[in-house]
mmCIF file of C-alpha atoms in Angstrom:
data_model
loop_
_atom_site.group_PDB
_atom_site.id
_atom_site.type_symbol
_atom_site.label_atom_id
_atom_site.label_comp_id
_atom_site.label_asym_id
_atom_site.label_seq_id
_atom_site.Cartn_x
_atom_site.Cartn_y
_atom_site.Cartn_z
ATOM 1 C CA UNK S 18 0.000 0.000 0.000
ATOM 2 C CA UNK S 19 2.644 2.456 0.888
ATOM 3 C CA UNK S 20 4.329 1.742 -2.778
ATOM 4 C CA UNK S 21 1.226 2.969 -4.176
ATOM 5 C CA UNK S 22 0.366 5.901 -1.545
ATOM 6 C CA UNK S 23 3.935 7.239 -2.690
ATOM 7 C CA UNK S 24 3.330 6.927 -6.489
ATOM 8 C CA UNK S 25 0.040 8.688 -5.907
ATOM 9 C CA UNK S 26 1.853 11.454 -4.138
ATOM 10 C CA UNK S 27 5.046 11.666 -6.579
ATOM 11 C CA UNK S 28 2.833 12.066 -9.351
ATOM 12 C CA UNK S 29 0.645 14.580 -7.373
ATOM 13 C CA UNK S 30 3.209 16.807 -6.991
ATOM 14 C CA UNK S 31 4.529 16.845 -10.668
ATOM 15 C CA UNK S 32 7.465 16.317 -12.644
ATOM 16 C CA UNK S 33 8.292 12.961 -11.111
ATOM 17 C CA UNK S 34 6.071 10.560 -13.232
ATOM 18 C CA UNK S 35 9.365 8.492 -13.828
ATOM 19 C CA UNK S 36 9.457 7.039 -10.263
ATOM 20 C CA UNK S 37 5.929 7.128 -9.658
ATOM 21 C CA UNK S 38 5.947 4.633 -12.694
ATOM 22 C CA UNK S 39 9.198 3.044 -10.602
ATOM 23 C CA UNK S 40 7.105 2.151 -7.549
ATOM 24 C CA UNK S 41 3.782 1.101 -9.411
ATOM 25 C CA UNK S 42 6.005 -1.377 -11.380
ATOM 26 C CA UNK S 43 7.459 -2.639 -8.216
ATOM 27 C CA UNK S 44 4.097 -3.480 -6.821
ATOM 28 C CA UNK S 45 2.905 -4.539 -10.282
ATOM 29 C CA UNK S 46 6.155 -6.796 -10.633
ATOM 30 C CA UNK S 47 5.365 -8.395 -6.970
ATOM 31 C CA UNK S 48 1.921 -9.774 -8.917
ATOM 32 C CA UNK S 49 3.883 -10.951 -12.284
ATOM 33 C CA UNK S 50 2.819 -8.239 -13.765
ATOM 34 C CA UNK S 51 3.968 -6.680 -16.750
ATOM 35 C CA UNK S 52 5.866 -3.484 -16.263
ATOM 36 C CA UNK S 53 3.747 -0.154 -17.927
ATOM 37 C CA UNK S 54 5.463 3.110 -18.923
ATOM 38 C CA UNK S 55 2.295 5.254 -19.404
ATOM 39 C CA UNK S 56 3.108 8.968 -17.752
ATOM 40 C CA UNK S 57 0.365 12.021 -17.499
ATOM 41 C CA UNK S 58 -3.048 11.441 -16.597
ATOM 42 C CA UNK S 59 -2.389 8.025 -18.326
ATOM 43 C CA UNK S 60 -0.079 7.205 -15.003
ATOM 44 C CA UNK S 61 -2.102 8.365 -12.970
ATOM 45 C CA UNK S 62 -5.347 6.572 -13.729
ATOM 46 C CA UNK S 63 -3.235 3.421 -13.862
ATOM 47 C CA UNK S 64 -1.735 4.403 -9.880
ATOM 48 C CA UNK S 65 -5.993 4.505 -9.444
ATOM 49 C CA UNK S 66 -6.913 1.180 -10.693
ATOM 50 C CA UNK S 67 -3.957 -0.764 -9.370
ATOM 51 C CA UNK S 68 -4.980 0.894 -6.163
ATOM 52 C CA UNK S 69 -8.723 -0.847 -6.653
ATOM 53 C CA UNK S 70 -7.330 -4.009 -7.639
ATOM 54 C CA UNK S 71 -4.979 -4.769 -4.706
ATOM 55 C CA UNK S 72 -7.675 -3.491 -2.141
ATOM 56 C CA UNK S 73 -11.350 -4.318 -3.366
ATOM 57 C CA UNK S 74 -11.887 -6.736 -0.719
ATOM 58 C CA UNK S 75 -11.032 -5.091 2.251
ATOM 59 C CA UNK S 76 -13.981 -2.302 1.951
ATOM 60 C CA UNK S 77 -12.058 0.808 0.796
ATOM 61 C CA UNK S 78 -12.378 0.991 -2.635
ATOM 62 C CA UNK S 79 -15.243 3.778 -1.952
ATOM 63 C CA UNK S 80 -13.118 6.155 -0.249
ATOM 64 C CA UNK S 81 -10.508 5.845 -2.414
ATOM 65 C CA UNK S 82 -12.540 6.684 -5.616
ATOM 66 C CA UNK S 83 -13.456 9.303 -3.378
ATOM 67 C CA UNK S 84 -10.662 10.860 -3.149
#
């Protein structure tokens, strides 16, 4: 969670879409997942739905579309 909490927050703050793309791939690479190399809003949607596939279950997914 904290991987993708910080890639949310690097690409927030601008200009560092490079290692927000570093730390979604290391979560994404953790599920033998392919890495991506989208940047813009493109990164950031993908930093939103990773976030809704690793936590569906456990009842957050509402706040954090919220959000």
């Amino acid at each position: 969670e904290m991987y993708l909490i910080s890639a949310e927050a690097l690409y927030e703050l601008g200009g560092n879409d490079g290692d927000a793309a570093d730390m979604l791939n290391t979560v994404r690479n953790r599920a033998n997942l392919a890495d991506i190399s989208v940047t813009g809003v493109d990164l950031r949607d993908s930093i939103r739905m990773e976030f809704l596939r690793e936590f569906i279950a456990e009842g957050h997914a509402v706040y954090d579309l919220q959000r």
